[in-house]
Every structure is written in C-alpha cells, then in structure tokens.
Coordinates of C-alpha atoms and ligand atoms in Angstrom, one line a residue:
X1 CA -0.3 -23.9 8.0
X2 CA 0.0 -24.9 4.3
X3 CA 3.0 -23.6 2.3
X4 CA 1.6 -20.7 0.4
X5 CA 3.0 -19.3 -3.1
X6 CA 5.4 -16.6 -1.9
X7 CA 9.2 -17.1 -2.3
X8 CA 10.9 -15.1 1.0
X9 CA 12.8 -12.3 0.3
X10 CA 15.1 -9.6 1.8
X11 CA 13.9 -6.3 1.2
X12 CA 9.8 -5.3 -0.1
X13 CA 10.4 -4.3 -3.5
X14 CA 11.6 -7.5 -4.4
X15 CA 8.2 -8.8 -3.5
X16 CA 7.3 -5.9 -6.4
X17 CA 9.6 -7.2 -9.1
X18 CA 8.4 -10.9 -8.0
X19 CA 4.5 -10.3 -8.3
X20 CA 5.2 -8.1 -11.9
X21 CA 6.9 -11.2 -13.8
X22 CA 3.6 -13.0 -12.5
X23 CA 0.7 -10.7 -13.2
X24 CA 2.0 -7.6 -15.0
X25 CA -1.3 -6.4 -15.5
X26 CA -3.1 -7.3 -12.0
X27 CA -4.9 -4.0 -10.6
X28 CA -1.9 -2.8 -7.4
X29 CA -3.2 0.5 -6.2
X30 CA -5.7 2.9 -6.2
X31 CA -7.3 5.6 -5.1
X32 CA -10.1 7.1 -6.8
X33 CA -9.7 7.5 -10.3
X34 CA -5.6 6.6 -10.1
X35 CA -5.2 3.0 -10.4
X36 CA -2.3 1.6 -11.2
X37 CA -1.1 -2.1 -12.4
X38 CA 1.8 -4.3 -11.3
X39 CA 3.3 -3.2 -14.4
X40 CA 2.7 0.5 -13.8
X41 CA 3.6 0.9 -10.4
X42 CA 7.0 -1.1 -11.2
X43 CA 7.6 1.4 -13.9
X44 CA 7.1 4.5 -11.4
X45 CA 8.9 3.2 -8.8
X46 CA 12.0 2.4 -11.3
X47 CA 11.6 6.1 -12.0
X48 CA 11.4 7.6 -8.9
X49 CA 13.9 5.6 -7.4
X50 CA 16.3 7.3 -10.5
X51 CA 15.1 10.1 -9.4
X52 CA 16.0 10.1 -5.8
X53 CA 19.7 9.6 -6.7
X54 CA 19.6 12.4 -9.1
X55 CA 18.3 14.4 -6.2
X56 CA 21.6 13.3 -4.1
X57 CA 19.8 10.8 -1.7
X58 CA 22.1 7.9 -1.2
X59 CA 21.9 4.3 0.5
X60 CA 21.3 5.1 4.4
X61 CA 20.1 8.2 4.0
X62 CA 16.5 9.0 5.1
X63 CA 13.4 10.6 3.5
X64 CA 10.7 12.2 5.4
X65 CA 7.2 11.8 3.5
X66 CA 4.2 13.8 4.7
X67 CA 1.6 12.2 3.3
X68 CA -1.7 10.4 3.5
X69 CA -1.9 6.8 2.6
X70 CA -2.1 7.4 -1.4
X71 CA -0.5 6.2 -4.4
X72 CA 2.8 8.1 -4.2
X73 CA 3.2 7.2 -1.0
X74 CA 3.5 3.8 -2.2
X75 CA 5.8 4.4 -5.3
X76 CA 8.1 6.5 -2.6
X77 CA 8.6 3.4 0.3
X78 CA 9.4 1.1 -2.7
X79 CA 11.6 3.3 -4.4
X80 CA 13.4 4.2 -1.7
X81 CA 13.5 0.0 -0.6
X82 CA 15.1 -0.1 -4.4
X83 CA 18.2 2.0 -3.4
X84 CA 18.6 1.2 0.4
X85 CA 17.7 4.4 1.6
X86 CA 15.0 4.9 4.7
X87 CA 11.6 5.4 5.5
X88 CA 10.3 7.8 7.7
X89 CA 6.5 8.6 7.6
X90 CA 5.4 12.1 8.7
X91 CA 1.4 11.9 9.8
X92 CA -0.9 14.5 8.6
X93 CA -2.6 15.1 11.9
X94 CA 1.2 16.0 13.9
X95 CA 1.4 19.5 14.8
X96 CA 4.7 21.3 14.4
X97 CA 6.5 20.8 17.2
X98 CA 6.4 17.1 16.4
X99 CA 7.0 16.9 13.0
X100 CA 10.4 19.2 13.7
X101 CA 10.9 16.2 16.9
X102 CA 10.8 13.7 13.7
X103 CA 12.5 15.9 11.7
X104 CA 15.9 17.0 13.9
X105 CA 16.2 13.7 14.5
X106 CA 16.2 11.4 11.7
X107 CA 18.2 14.5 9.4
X108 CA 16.1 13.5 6.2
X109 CA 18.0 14.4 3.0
X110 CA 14.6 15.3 1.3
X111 CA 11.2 16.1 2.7
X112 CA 8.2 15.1 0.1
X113 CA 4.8 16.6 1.1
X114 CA 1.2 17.2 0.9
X115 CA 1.0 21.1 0.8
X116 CA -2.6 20.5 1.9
X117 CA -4.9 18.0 3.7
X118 CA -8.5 19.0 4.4
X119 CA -8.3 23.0 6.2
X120 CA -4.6 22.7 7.4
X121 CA -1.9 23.5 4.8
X122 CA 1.6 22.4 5.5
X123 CA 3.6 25.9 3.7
X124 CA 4.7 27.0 7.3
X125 CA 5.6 23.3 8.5
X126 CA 7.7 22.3 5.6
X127 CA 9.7 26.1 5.7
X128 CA 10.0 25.3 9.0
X129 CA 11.5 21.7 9.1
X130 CA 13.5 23.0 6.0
X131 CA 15.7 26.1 8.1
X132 CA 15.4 23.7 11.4
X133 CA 17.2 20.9 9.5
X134 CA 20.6 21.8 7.2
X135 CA 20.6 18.0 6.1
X136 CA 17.3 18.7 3.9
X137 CA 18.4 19.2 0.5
X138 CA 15.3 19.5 -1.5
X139 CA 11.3 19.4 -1.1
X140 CA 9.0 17.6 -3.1
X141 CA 5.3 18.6 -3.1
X142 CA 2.9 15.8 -3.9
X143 CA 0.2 18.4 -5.1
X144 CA 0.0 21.9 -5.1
X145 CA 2.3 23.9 -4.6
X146 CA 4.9 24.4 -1.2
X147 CA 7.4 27.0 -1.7
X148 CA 10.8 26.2 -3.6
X149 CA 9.4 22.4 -4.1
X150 CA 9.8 19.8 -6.7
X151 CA 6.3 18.8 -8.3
X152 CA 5.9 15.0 -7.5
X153 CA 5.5 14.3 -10.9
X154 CA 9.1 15.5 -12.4
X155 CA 10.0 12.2 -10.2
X156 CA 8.0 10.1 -12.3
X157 CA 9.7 11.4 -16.0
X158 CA 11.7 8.5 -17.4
X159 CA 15.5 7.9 -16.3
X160 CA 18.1 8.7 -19.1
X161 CA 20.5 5.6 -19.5
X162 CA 23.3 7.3 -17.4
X163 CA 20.7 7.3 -14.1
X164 CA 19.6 3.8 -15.2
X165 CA 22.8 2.5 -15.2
X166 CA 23.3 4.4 -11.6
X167 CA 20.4 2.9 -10.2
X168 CA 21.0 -0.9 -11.2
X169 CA 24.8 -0.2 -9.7
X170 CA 23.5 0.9 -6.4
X171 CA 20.2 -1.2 -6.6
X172 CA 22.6 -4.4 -6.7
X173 CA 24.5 -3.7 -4.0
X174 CA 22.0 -2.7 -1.0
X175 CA 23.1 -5.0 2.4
X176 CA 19.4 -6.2 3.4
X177 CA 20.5 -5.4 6.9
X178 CA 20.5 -1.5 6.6
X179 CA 18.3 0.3 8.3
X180 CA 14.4 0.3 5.3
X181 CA 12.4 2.0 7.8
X182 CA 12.5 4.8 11.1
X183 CA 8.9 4.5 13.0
X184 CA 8.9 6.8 15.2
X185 CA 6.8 5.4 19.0
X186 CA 6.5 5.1 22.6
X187 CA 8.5 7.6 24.8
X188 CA 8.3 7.6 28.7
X189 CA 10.0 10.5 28.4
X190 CA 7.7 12.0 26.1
X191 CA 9.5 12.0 23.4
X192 CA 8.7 10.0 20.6
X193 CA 11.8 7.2 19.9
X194 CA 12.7 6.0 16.4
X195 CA 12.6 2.1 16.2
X196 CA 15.0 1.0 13.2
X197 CA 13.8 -1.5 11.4
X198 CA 16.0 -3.3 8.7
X199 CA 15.0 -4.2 4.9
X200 CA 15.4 -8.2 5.9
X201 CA 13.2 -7.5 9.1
X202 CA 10.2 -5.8 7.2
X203 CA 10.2 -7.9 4.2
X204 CA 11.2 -11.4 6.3
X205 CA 7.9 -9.7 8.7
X206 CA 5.7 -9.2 6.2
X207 CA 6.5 -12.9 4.7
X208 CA 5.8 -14.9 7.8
X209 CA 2.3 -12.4 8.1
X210 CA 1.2 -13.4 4.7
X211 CA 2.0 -17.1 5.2
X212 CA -0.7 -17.0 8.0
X213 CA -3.1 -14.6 5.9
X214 CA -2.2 -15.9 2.4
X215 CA -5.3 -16.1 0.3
X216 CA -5.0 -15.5 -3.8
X217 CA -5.7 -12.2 -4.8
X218 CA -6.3 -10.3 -1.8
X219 CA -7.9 -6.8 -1.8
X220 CA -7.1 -4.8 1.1
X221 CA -8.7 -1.4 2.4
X222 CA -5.5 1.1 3.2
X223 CA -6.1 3.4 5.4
X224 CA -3.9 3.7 8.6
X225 CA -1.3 5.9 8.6
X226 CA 1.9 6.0 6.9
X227 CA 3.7 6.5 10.1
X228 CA 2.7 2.8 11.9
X229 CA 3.7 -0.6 11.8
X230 CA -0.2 -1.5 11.2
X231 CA -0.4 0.8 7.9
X232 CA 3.1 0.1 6.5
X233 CA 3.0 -3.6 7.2
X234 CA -0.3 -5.0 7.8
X235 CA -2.2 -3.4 5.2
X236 CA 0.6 -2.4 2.7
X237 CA 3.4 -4.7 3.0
X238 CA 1.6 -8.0 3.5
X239 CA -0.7 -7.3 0.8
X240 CA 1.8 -6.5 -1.7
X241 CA 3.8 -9.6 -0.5
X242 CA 0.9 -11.9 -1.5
X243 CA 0.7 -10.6 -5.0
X244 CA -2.7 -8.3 -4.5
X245 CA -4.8 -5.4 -4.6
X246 CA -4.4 -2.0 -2.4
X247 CA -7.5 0.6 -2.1
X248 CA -6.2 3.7 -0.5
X249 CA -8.4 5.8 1.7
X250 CA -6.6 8.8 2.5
X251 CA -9.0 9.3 6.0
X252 CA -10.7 7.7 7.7
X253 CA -14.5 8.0 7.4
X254 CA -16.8 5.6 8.6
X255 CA -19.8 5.4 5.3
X256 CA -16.6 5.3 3.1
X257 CA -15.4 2.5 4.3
X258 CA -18.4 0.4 4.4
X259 CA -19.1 1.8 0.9
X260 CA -15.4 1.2 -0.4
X261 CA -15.9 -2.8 1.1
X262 CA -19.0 -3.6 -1.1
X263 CA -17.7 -1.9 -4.2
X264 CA -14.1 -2.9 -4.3
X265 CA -15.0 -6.8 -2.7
X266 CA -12.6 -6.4 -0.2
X267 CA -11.4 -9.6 0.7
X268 CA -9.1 -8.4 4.0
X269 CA -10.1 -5.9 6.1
X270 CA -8.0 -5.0 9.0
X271 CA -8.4 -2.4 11.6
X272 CA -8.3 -0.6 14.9
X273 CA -10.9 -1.9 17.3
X274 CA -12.2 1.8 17.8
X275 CA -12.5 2.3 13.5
X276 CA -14.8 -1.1 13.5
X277 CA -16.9 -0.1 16.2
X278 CA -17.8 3.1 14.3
X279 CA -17.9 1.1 10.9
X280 CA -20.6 -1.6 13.0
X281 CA -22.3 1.4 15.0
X282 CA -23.8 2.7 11.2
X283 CA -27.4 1.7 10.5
X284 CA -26.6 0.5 6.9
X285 CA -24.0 -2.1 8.0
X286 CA -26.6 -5.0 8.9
X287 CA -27.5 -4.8 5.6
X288 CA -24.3 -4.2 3.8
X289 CA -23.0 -7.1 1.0
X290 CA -19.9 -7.8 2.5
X291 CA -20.1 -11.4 1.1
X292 CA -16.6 -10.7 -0.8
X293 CA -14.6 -10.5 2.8
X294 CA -12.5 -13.4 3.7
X295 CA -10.7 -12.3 6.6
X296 CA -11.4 -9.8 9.1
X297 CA -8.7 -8.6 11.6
X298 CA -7.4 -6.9 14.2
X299 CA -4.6 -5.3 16.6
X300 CA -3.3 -2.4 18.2
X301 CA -6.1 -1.9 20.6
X302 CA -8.4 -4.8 22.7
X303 CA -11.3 -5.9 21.6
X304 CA -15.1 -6.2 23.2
X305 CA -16.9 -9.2 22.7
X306 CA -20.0 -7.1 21.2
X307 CA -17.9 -5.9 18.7
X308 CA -16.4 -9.9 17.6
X309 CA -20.2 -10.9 17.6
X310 CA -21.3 -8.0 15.6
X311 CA -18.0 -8.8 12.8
X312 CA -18.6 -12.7 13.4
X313 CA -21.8 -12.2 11.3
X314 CA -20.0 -11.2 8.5
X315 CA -18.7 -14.5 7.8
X316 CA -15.4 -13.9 7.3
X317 CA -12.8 -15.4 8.9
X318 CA -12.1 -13.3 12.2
X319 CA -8.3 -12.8 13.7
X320 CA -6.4 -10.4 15.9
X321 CA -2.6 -10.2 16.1
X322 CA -0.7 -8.7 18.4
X323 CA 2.9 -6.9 18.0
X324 CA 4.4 -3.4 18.7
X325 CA 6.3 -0.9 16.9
X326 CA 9.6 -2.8 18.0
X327 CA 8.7 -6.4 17.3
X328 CA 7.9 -5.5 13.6
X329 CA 6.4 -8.7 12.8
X330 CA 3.4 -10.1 14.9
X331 CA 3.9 -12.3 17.6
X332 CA 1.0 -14.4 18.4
X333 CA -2.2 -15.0 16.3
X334 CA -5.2 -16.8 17.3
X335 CA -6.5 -20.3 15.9
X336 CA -9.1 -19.9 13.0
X337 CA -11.4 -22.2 15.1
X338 CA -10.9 -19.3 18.2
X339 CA -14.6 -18.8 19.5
X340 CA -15.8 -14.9 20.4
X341 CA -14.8 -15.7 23.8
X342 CA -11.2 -16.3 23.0
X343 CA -11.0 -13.8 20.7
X344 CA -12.5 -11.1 23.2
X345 CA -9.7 -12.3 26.2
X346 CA -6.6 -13.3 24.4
X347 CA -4.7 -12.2 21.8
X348 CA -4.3 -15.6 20.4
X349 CA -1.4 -17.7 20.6
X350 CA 2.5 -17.2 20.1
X351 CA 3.8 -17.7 17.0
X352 CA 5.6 -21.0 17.0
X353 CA 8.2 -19.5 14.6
X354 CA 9.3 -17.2 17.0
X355 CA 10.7 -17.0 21.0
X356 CA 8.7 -15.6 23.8
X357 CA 9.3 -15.9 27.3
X358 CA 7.1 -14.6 30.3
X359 CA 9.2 -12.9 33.2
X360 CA 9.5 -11.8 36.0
X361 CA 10.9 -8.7 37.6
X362 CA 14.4 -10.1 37.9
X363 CA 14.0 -11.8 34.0
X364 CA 13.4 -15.1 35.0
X365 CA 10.9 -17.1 33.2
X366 CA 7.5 -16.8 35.4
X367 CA 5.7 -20.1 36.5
X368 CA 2.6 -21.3 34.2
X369 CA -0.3 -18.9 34.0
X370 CA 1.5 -16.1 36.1
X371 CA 1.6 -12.3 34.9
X372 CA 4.9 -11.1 33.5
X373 CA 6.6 -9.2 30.9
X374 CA 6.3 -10.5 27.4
X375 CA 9.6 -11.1 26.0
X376 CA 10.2 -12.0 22.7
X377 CA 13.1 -12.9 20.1
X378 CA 12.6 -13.5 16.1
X379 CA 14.9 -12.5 13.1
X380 CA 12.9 -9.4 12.4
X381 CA 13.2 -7.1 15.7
X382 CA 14.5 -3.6 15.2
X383 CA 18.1 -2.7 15.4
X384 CA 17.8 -0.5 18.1
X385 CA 16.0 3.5 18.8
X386 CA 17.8 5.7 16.4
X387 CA 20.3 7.6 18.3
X388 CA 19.2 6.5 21.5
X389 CA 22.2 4.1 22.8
X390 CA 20.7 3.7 25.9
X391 CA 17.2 3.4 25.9
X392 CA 18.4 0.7 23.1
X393 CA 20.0 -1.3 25.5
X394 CA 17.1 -1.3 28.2
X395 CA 14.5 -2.5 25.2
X396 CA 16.6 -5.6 24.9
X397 CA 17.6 -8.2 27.8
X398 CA 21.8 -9.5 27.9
X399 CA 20.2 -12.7 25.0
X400 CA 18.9 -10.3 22.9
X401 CA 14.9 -10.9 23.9
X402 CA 12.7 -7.8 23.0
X403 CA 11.3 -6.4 27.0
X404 CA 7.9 -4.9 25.2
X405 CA 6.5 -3.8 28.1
X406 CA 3.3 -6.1 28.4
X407 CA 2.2 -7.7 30.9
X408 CA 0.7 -10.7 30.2
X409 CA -0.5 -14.2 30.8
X410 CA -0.2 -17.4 29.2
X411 CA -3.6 -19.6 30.0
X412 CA -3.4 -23.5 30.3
X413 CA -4.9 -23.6 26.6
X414 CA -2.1 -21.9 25.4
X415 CA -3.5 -18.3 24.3
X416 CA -1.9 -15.3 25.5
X417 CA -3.8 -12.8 27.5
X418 CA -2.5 -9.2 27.7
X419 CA -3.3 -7.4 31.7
X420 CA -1.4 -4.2 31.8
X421 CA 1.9 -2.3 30.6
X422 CA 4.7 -1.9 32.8
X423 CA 4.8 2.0 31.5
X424 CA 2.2 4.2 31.6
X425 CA 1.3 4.5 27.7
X426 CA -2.1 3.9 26.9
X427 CA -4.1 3.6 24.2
X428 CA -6.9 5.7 22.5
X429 CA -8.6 4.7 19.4
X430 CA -6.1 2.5 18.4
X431 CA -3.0 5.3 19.2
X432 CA -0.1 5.5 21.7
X433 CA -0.7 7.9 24.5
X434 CA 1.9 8.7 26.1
X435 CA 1.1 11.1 29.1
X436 CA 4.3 12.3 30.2
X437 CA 4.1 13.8 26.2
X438 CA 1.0 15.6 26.9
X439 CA 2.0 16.9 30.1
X440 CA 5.3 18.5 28.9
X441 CA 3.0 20.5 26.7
X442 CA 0.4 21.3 29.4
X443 CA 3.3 22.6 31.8
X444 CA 4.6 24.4 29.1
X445 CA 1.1 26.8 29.6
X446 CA 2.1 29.7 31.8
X447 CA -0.5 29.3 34.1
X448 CA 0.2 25.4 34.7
X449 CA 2.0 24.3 37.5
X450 CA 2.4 20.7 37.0
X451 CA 0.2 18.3 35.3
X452 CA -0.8 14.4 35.4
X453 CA -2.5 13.2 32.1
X454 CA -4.1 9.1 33.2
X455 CA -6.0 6.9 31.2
X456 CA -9.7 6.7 32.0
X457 CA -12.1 3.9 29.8
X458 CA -14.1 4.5 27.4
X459 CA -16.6 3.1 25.6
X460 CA -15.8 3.8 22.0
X461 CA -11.8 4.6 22.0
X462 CA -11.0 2.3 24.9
X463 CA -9.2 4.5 26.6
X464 CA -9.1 8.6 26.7
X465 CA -6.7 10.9 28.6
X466 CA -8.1 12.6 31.5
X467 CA -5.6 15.8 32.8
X468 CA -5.4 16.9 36.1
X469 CA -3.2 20.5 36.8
X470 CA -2.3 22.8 39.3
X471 CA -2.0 27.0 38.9
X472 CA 1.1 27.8 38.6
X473 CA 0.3 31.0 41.0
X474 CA -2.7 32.2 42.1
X475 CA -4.5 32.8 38.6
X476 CA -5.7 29.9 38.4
X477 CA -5.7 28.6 34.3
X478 CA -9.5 27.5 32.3
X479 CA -10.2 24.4 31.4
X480 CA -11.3 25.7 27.7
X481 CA -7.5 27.9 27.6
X482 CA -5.9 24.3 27.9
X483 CA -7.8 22.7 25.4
X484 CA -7.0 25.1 23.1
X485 CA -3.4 25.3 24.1
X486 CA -2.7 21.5 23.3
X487 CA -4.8 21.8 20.7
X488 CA -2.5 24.1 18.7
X489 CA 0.5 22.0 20.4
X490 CA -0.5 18.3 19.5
X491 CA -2.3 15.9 17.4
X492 CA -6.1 15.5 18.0
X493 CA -5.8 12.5 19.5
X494 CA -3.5 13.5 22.5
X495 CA -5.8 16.2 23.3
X496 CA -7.2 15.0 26.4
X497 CA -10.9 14.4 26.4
X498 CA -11.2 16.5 30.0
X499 CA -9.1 18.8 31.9
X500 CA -9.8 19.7 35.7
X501 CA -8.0 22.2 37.7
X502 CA -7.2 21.2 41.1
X503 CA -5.4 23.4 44.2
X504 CA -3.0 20.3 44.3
X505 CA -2.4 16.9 43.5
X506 CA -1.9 13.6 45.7
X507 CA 1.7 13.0 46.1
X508 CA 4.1 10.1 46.8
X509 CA 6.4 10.2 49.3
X510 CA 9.4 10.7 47.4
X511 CA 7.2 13.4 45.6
X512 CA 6.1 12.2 42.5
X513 CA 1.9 12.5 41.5
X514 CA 0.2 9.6 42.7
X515 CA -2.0 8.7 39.7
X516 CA -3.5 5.9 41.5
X517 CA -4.6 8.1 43.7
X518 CA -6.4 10.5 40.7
X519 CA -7.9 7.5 39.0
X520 CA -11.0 7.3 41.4
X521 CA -11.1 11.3 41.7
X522 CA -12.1 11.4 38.1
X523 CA -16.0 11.8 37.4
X524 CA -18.1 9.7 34.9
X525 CA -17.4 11.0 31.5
Ligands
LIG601 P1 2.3 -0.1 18.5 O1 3.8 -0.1 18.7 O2 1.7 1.1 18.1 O3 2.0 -1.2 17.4 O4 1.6 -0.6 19.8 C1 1.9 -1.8 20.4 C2 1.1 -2.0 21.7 O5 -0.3 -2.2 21.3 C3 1.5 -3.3 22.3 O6 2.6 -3.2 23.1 C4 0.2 -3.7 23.1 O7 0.2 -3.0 24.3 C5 -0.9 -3.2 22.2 N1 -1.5 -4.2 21.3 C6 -1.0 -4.6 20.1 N2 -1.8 -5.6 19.6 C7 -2.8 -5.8 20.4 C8 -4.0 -6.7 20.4 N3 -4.2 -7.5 19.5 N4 -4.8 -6.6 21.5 C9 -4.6 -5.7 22.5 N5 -3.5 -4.8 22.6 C10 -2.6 -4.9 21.5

C-alpha cells in the first residue's frame, strides 16, 4: 500500500475544510442541474450548521432526515458533523410503522423531509412521527410543502455574526468520540437496532477505506441509501475523504446508471451485487464507454462468478469488501491481483490493520481452515445499539472483539470465505432480511395464525423471502390478502416474493417452526 495524500482526521467535515483550502473550486456534488463546488458546499454547510443551532439542536442531539441521496442530504450529515450532533437517515421506501420504530427511538430534535418521492407523499408520516415524538421540535421540508415545515432553503440564508460566533464556540469543542451517526440494522427480534457509531470511527473508517481506494480525483456514482453504512461511507464518505466528485442518483434505475457512468467518467463505481447484475443484464452495456472507470467494487451481498467476468471486461480494477453495519469500516479486501475465482469465493483478505479472530462456539480461536464466527476488533467499531444495554453486551466478547454473526473460513492462501450466519437474517438484493420482522407483521393479519418467513435463492437478488402461515381459525387467509397486507405494512423489499397457506407447520420438539424442515417444502420459484 503506498502512503496516499490524505492527512487522518477525527470527524468527516474536517476532511471538507481540508479538501476546500486545496481545491476550492473542484466540482463536490451534484445532481442534475445542482452542482456544487468545494467552495460552495463549504459555504452551505457553514450555514446550515448556524442554522441547526438556531433551530435549538445541540451537540448529542439527533436529526432524523427523510431523504433520498441528494445534495442536501449531504450539506445536512456535514453540518450536523460541524456541531457534534447525530445522524440518523430515514429511507424513502419504510412504511410507517418503521419510520415511527426509528423515530420513538432515537427522539430526533428535528425531522427534515422530502414531502414527496415518486406517488407516495410523506404529509401523513411526518404528522405522524411529529405527535408520536414530543422531542421533535421543528420540520424541515426539503421541497414542497409538509404541513407547519421550515423550507430547506431558509437553512441555507447566511449566519448573522452572533450565530457565527455560536457555531465556531460549539464547533471547537465537539469530543470526536460522541456518538456522528445512529444506523439503524439487524434485529432477531425484529426490531430494527441502532448501531452508534462515533465521529472518530466514521471519519478514522473512511480514512483507512480511501488509503486502499485512493486514486486522484475520484468520481463516484451515489446512489444507496442514506440510511446504510454502504451509502454513507462507501460512496459518500470515502469519496469526500480523497478530495473528489459525488453524482447523486436519487433511485436506482438501471439505463441511468449506465448512462450517468459514460457521461460523468465515473472513475469508482461501487454497488450491490443484485444492482450490477441488472446494470450488466442491459443490452447497451457491451457497448458502453466505460473506459473512465478505475475501480469497480463491491459488498453487502455475494457475488457470482458470471457477474465478476461480465465487470472484469470493463477493465477496471475489480474489488469486494466486506463489513457490517457494526464494524463501520471494512474488514478484509481482496489483493488487486485476485483472479475471478477468488473474487467469486472469498471476500478477500483481512485487513492487516485490524484484529480478526475465527471461533468457535465457546470463543476459542478455531483451528486453520475451520468454520467459525468472524470476530473482529479495530478503533472504529460502534459504541454499542442505542438503548439496547444488553443486546450491546452480547455483540461484543469480554476483550472487546465485535461477534458479527458470520460464519466463515480462512483458506490456506489467506482469503476469507463467508458460509453462513449464525442468525437467521438474509439477504435480498443487497438488504437485511430479517424474518422474524416480517412475520410479526404477517401474525399481526387476523386471519394468521403463526407465520415462518425463510430464505430461498434466487437468481437475481440472491436470496428472496418465501412465507409459510397457518389460519388462525377455520377461514383460512389468501395469499393475495397477505401480500397486500405487508405491502401497506413494510418496505418493498421485505415483502415476501411468495406466500403459501398451510393447515400446519413442522414443529421442533420444544415447539418452535422447524425451518429446515420448510426449506425443501418450498416449490421452484
Ligand atoms: P450490513 O450491516 O447491511 O452492511 O450487512 C452486513 C452483512 O452483509 C455481513 O454481516 C455479511 O453477512 C454480508 N456481507 C457484507 N459484505 C459482504 C461481501 N463482500 N460478500 C458477501 N457478503 C457480505
């Protein structure tokens, strides 16, 4: 690795102040016909951040954004890194019931959101969160209009000298250790946790990233969401850490991206597996320019060996990393020289800067290429799940090693291969599925009995849910009713692909489903 150009630093928006003494007038972000400079975005973010103190939120207090990934997304996370207050993303595609989840419990002081994206309009939501939660002091709407909301822009008029002065007082005296950012994941018990994640971590994460990534310049395509590691610091934070360009796509759309990577040179393009299979899948991409990409990459999700062959002839640079919610930073990369092979099977090799350890059931280191849980340690773990003592405790072992839940193997040549979760989450497209989530809300039908949501593979998310219930009495519930229940209930995603209706389900002794036994019940998709 070869030192790189980027002094470390201990919370993102110095990264911001670093990059504008350098290139004041180097393009930052855009999105359509916004684009904004080093120079610009600095001065927006100095405003907002005056703002947000005029508006009462203080250092350690949180601010819910609803938002696409879009320019004032990115003057909000920076603002709010300026005056040590937290970040918690809201996505677009969350139905009520798990915004309000997010909402009750990280008690934002101020709730900033879309009123609209595509058909859905958020007017209900936000009234919503705003009786549910006392703490919520104002909203801000980024466009249109929400009801009693503060238009975006008013956060973007000047500071007078008295809020100046206030914001380089509080600015200067932010511990790098508080609490930056709230991601909200995993969940056995279905609800969704809120990993903490301190300034140092993200910004100390995002250096050690860009030390393996560093090229000058970069360009990077933006578009996962604003509520994930990937989105916040893969794409964002990493990119703004080496000093370079951010093009915003506020959804994902397959032509668009392919179009947005010839006309904006991307030079970094990082993604889901399932998002580049669809990007690959179009019958323009064989002849797309894509001679401006330099590094191609991946995580979240496995990848096929098709799919590495079919990005391989891009001639860029291909890489995967792999990381969760929890570890913040990534944790193994693979070697630039990694053939398709290794690229398809591992998920590269730990990072040398870090600790990882392989155990066992009991915690004990496991012996050379045996399966165990992937523990790691490195400076930029979260704190802990946001008022969740307990389940804190259990995510960390007695010497302060992460337990993420993977299974996984290290091979004689030293690359990491990933066999199975100790949980039950899964992943489609790229997301956390968490079944016992999805069941909650099939139960919750008054027709259902009890439910069993299990991953079954598929060829272009990976995985999909597959739901098995039982009638609750003898009217037995459709399989459309359902869909449409969870469809009103939960994001797109968690919908499961098929729903069957059974007289019963194989048990366990001691009661419980027996999912194994379902897996080989369920019919071809
Ligand atoms: P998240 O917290 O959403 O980032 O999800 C983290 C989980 O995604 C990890 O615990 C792994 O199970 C999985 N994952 C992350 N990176 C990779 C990768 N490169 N290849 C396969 N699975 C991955």
């Amino acid at each position: 690795m070869t030192a790189v150009p980027v002094p470390r630093c201990e919370r993102l928006v110095e990264y911001l102040d670093h990059w504008t003494a350098i290139h004041p007038h180097l393009l930052l972000d855009e999105l359509h016909e916004c684009r904004r400079t080093y120079g610009q975005v600095a001065r927006d973010v100095r405003a907002c951040a005056a703002s947000l103190l005029e508006l009462g939120v203080r250092p350690g207090q949180s601010v819910a954004m609803l938002t696409t990934p879009r320019p004032e997304f990115l003057t909000v996370f920076l603002a709010l890194s300026r005056i040590g207050a937290i970040w918690v993303g809201l996505n677009p595609s969350y139905q009520q019931a798990e915004l309000m989840h997010v909402v009750t419990d990280s008690e934002p002081t101020l709730v900033i959101s879309l009123a609209a994206h595509g058909p859905r309009e958020f007017g209900e939501d936000i009234a919503a969160l705003a009786a549910a939660s006392p703490a919520i002091r104002h909203v801000v709407a980024i466009d249109g209009s929400l009801p009693d909301a503060i238009p975006f822009a008013e956060l973007l008029a000047e500071p007078s000298d008295v809020a100046a002065a206030e914001l380089d007082r509080i600015a200067s005296g932010i511990d790098p250790n508080d609490t930056a950012l709230v991601i909200y994941t995993s969940g056995t018990t279905g609800s969704p946790k809120g990993a903490m994640i301190s300034h140092r971590a993200f910004a100390v994460g995002c250096w050690l990233q860009a030390q393996r990534h560093y090229h000058d310049h970069p360009r990077t395509l933006a578009n996962l969401p604003v509520d994930h590691v990937g989105g916040l610091m893969d794409q964002v934070g990493e990119t703004l850490t080496m000093g370079g360009s951010i093009h915003f796509t506020e959804r994902f759309n397959p032509q668009e991206t392919l179009e947005l990577l010839q006309t904006r040179r991307i030079t970094r393009w990082g993604q889901i597996p399932t998002m580049f299979q669809m990007v690959v899948s179009l019958p323009e991409f064989d002849r797309a320019d894509l001679a401006s990409l330099q590094q191609v990459g991946w995580g979240g999700a496995p990848m096929t060996r098709t799919l590495v062959g079919r990005l391989r002839a891009t001639g860029a640079q291909l890489g995967t990393v792999y990381g969760l919610t929890e570890s913040c930073v990534a944790v193994a990369y693979n070697d630039d020289d990694a053939d398709d092979a290794t690229l398809a099977e591992t998920v590269g090799r730990p990072d040398p800067r870090l600790e990882l350890c392989i155990a066992d059931d009991d915690g004990r280191e496991v012996e050379a290429g045996m399966p165990g849980e992937i523990q790691v340690r490195n400076p930029c773990l979260m704190s802990g799940y946001l008022h969740l003592p307990a389940e804190t405790r259990e995510a960390f072992t007695a010497d302060g090693f992460l337990r993420t839940g993977d299974i996984g193997v290290l091979r004689p040549d030293g690359n990491l291969t990933l066999v199975g979760r100790i949980n039950e989450m899964f992943k489609s497209g790229g997301y956390n599925m968490y079944p016992r989530e999805i069941e909650i809300v099939l139960e919750s039908h008054p027709l259902v009995g009890i439910a069993a949501v299990i991953p079954v593979s598929d060829p272009v998310y990976h995985e999909v849910g597959h739901a098995f219930v039982t009638a609750r009495d003898r009217t037995p519930p459709t399989s459309a009713d359902l869909q449409r229940w969870c469809r009103e209930r939960l994001a797109n995603y968690k919908v499961p692909k098929r729903i069957f209706v059974r007289d019963e389900l194989p048990v366990l002794p001691v009661g419980k489903v027996d999912k194994r036994a379902l897996a080989p019940a369920t019919p071809a998709p």
